[in-house]
mmCIF file of C-alpha atoms in Angstrom:
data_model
loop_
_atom_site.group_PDB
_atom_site.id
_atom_site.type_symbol
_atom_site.label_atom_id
_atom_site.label_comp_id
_atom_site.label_asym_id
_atom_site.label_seq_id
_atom_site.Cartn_x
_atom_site.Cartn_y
_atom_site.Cartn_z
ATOM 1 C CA UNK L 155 -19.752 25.734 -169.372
ATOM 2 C CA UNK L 156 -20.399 22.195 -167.924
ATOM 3 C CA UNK L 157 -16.880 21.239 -168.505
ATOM 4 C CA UNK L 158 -16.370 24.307 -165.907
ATOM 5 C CA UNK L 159 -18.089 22.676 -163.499
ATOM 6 C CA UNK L 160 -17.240 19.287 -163.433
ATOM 7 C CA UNK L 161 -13.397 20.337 -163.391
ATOM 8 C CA UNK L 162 -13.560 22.404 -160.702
ATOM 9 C CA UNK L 163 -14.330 20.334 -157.709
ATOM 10 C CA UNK L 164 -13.010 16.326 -157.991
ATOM 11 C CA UNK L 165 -14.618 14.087 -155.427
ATOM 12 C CA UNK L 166 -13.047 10.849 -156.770
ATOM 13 C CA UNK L 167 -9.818 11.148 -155.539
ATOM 14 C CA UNK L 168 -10.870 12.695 -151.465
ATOM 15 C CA UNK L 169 -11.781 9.422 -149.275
ATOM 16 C CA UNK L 170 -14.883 8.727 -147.983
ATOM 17 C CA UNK L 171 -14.153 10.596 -144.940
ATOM 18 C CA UNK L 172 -12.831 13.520 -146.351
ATOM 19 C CA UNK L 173 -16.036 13.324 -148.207
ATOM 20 C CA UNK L 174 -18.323 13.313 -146.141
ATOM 21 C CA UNK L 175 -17.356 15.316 -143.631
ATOM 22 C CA UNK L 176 -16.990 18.290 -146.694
ATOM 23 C CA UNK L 177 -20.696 17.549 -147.294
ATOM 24 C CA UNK L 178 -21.766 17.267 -143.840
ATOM 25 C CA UNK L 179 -19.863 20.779 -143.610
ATOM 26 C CA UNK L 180 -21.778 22.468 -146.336
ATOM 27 C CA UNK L 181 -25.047 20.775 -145.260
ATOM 28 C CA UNK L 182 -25.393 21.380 -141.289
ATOM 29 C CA UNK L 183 -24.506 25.519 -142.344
ATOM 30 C CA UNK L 184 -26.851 25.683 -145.321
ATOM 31 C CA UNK L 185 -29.665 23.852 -143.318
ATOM 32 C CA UNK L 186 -29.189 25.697 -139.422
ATOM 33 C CA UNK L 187 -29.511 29.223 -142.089
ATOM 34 C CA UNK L 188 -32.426 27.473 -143.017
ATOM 35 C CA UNK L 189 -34.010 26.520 -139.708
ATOM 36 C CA UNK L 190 -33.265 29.579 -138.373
ATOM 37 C CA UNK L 191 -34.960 31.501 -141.114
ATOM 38 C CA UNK L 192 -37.702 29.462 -140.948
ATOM 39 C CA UNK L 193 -38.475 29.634 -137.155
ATOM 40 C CA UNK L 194 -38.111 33.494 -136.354
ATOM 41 C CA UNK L 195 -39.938 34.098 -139.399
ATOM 42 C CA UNK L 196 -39.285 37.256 -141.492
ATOM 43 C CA UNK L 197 -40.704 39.778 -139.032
ATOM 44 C CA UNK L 198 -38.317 38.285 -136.480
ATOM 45 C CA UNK L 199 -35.766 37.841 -139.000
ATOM 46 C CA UNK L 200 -35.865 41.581 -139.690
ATOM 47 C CA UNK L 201 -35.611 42.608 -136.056
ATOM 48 C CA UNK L 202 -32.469 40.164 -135.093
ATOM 49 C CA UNK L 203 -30.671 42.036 -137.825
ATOM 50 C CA UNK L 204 -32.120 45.245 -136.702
ATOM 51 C CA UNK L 205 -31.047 44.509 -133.471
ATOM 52 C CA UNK L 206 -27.618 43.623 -134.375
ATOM 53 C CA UNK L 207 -27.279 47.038 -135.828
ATOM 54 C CA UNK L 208 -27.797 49.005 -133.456
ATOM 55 C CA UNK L 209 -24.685 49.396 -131.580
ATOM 56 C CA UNK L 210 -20.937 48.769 -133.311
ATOM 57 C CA UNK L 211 -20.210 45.899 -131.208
ATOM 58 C CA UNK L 212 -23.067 43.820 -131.902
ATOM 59 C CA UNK L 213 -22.795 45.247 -135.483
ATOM 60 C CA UNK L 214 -19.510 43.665 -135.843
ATOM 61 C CA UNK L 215 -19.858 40.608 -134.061
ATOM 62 C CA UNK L 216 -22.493 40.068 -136.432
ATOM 63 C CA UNK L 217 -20.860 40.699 -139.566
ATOM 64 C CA UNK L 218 -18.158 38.148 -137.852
ATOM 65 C CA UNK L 219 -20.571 35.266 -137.697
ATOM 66 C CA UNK L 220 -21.579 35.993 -141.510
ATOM 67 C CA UNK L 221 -17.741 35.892 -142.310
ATOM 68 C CA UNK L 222 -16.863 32.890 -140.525
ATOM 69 C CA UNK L 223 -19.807 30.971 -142.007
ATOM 70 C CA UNK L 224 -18.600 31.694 -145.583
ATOM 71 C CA UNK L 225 -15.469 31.017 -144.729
ATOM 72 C CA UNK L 226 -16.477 27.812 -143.301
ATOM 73 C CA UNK L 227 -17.914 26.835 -146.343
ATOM 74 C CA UNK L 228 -14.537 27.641 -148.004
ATOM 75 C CA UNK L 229 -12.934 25.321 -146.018
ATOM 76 C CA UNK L 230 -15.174 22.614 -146.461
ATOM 77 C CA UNK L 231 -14.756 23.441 -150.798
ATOM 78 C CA UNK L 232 -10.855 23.228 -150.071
ATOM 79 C CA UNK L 233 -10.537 20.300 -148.080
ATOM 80 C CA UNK L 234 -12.479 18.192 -150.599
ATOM 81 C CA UNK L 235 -9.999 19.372 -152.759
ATOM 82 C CA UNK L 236 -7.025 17.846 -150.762
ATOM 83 C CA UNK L 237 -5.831 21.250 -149.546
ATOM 84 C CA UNK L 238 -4.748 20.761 -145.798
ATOM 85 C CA UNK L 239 -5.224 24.814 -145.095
ATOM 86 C CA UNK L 240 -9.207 24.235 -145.685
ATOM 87 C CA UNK L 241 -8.697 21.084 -142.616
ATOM 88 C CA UNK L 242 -6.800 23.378 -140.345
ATOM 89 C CA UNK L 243 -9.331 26.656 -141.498
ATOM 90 C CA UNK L 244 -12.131 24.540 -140.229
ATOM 91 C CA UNK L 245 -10.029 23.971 -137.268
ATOM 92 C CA UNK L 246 -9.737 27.607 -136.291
ATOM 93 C CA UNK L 247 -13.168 27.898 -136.934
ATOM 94 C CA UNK L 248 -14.241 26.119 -134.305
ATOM 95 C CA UNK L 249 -12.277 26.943 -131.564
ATOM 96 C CA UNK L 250 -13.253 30.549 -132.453
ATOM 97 C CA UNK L 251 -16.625 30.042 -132.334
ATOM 98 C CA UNK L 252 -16.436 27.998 -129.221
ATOM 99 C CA UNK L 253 -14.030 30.155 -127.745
ATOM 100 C CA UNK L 254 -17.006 33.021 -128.426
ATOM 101 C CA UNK L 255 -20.226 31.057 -127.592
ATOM 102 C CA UNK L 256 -18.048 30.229 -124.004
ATOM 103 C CA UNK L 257 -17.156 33.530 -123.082
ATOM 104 C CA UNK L 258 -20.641 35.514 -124.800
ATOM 105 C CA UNK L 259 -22.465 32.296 -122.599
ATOM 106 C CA UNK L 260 -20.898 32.961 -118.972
ATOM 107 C CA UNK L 261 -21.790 36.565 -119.569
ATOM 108 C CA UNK L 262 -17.537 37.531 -119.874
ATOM 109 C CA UNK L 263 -18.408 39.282 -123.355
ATOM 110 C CA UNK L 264 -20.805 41.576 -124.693
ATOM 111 C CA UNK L 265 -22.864 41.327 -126.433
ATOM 112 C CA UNK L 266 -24.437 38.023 -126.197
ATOM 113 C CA UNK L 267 -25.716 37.533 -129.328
ATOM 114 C CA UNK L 268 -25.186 33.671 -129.958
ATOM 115 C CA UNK L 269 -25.184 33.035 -125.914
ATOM 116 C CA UNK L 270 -26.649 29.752 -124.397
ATOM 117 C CA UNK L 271 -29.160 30.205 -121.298
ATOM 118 C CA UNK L 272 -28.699 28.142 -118.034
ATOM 119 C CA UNK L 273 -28.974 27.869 -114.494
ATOM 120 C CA UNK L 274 -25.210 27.762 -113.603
ATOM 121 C CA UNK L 275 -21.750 27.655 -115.500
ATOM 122 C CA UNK L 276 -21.757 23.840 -115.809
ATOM 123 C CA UNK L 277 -25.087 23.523 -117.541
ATOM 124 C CA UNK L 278 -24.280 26.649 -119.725
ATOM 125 C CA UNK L 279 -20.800 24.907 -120.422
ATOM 126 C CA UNK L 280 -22.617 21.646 -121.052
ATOM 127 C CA UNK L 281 -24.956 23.002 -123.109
ATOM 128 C CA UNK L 282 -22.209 25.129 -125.340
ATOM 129 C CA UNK L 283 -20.540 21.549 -125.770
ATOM 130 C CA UNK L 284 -23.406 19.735 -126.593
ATOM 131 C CA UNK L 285 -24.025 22.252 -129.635
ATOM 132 C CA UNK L 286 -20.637 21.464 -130.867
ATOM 133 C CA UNK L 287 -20.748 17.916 -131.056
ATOM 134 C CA UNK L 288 -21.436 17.733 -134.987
ATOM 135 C CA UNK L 289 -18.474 19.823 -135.583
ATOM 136 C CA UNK L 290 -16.584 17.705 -133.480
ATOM 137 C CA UNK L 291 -17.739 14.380 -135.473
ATOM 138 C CA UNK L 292 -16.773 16.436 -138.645
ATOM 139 C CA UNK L 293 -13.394 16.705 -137.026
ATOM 140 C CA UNK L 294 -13.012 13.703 -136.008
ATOM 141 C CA UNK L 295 -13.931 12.919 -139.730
ATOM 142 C CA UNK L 296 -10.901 14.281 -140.957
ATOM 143 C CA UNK L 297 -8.009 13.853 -138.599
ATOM 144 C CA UNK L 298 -8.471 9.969 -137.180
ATOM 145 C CA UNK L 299 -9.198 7.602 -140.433
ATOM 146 C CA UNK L 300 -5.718 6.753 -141.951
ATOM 147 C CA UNK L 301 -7.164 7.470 -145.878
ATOM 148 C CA UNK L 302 -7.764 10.864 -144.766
ATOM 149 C CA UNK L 303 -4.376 11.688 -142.981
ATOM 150 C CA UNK L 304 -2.727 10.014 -146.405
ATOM 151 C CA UNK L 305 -5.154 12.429 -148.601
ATOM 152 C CA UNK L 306 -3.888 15.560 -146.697
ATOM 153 C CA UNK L 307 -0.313 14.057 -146.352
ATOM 154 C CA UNK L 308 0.501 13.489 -150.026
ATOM 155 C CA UNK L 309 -0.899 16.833 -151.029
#
């Protein structure tokens, strides 16, 4: 069963990069789950989902988010595998979520579920930006340092 394991993901051959931007993947999802978990508590927990069920919309927007964080995790699996679909995956990701968190933020969609609060459209865009900066160091991560355009390029 080990032998399972240890064949099935191979971090010797990724780059450092490619490395640790699969891990930083993995780790900022698994731990903002976490956070979030921890700070509405399970009452509050059990109301956002409640909440989020209560009209189709919000019911599928929130069924969305669950999908794209498991498929974000994907990604990161893939791309420490050398596949260049789990880079550009990731890629899609983002602007999706961005795209979203923009639009749900300046009040153009509803329901605003995962929207940011300010006092006018730059600080709400500022805000939405600032957010993304990890996922833009993860990106960064994998498209600028040579070893990891070679890793993606020979595969």
């Amino acid at each position: 069963m080990s032998d399972i394991f240890k064949s099935s993901i191979t971090l010797d051959s990724a780059p450092v990069p490619v490395t640790v931007a699969g891990i930083a993947i993995i780790a900022t999802r698994c731990l903002s789950v976490l956070m979030l978990a921890n700070e509405l508590g399970y009452s509050e927990l059990a109301n956002f989902v409640h909440r989020s069920a209560q009209s189709w919309d919000a019911t599928l927007i929130f069924i969305a988010s669950q999908l794209i964080f498991l498929f974000e995790l994907r990604c990161a699996f893939i791309l420490m595998r050398g596949s260049n679909r789990g880079r550009w995956g990731y890629v899609a990701t983002q602007i999706i979520v961005l795209t979203y968190m923009l639009f749900a933020s300046l009040g153009w969609i509803y329901p605003e579920i995962f929207s940011i609060d300010g006092d006018n459209n730059v600080q709400i865009i500022h805000h939405t930006l600032a957010q993304k900066i990890p996922d833009l160091l993860v990106l960064m991560l994998l498209f600028l340092p040579a070893s990891s355009r070679a890793f993606f390029r020979k595969r």
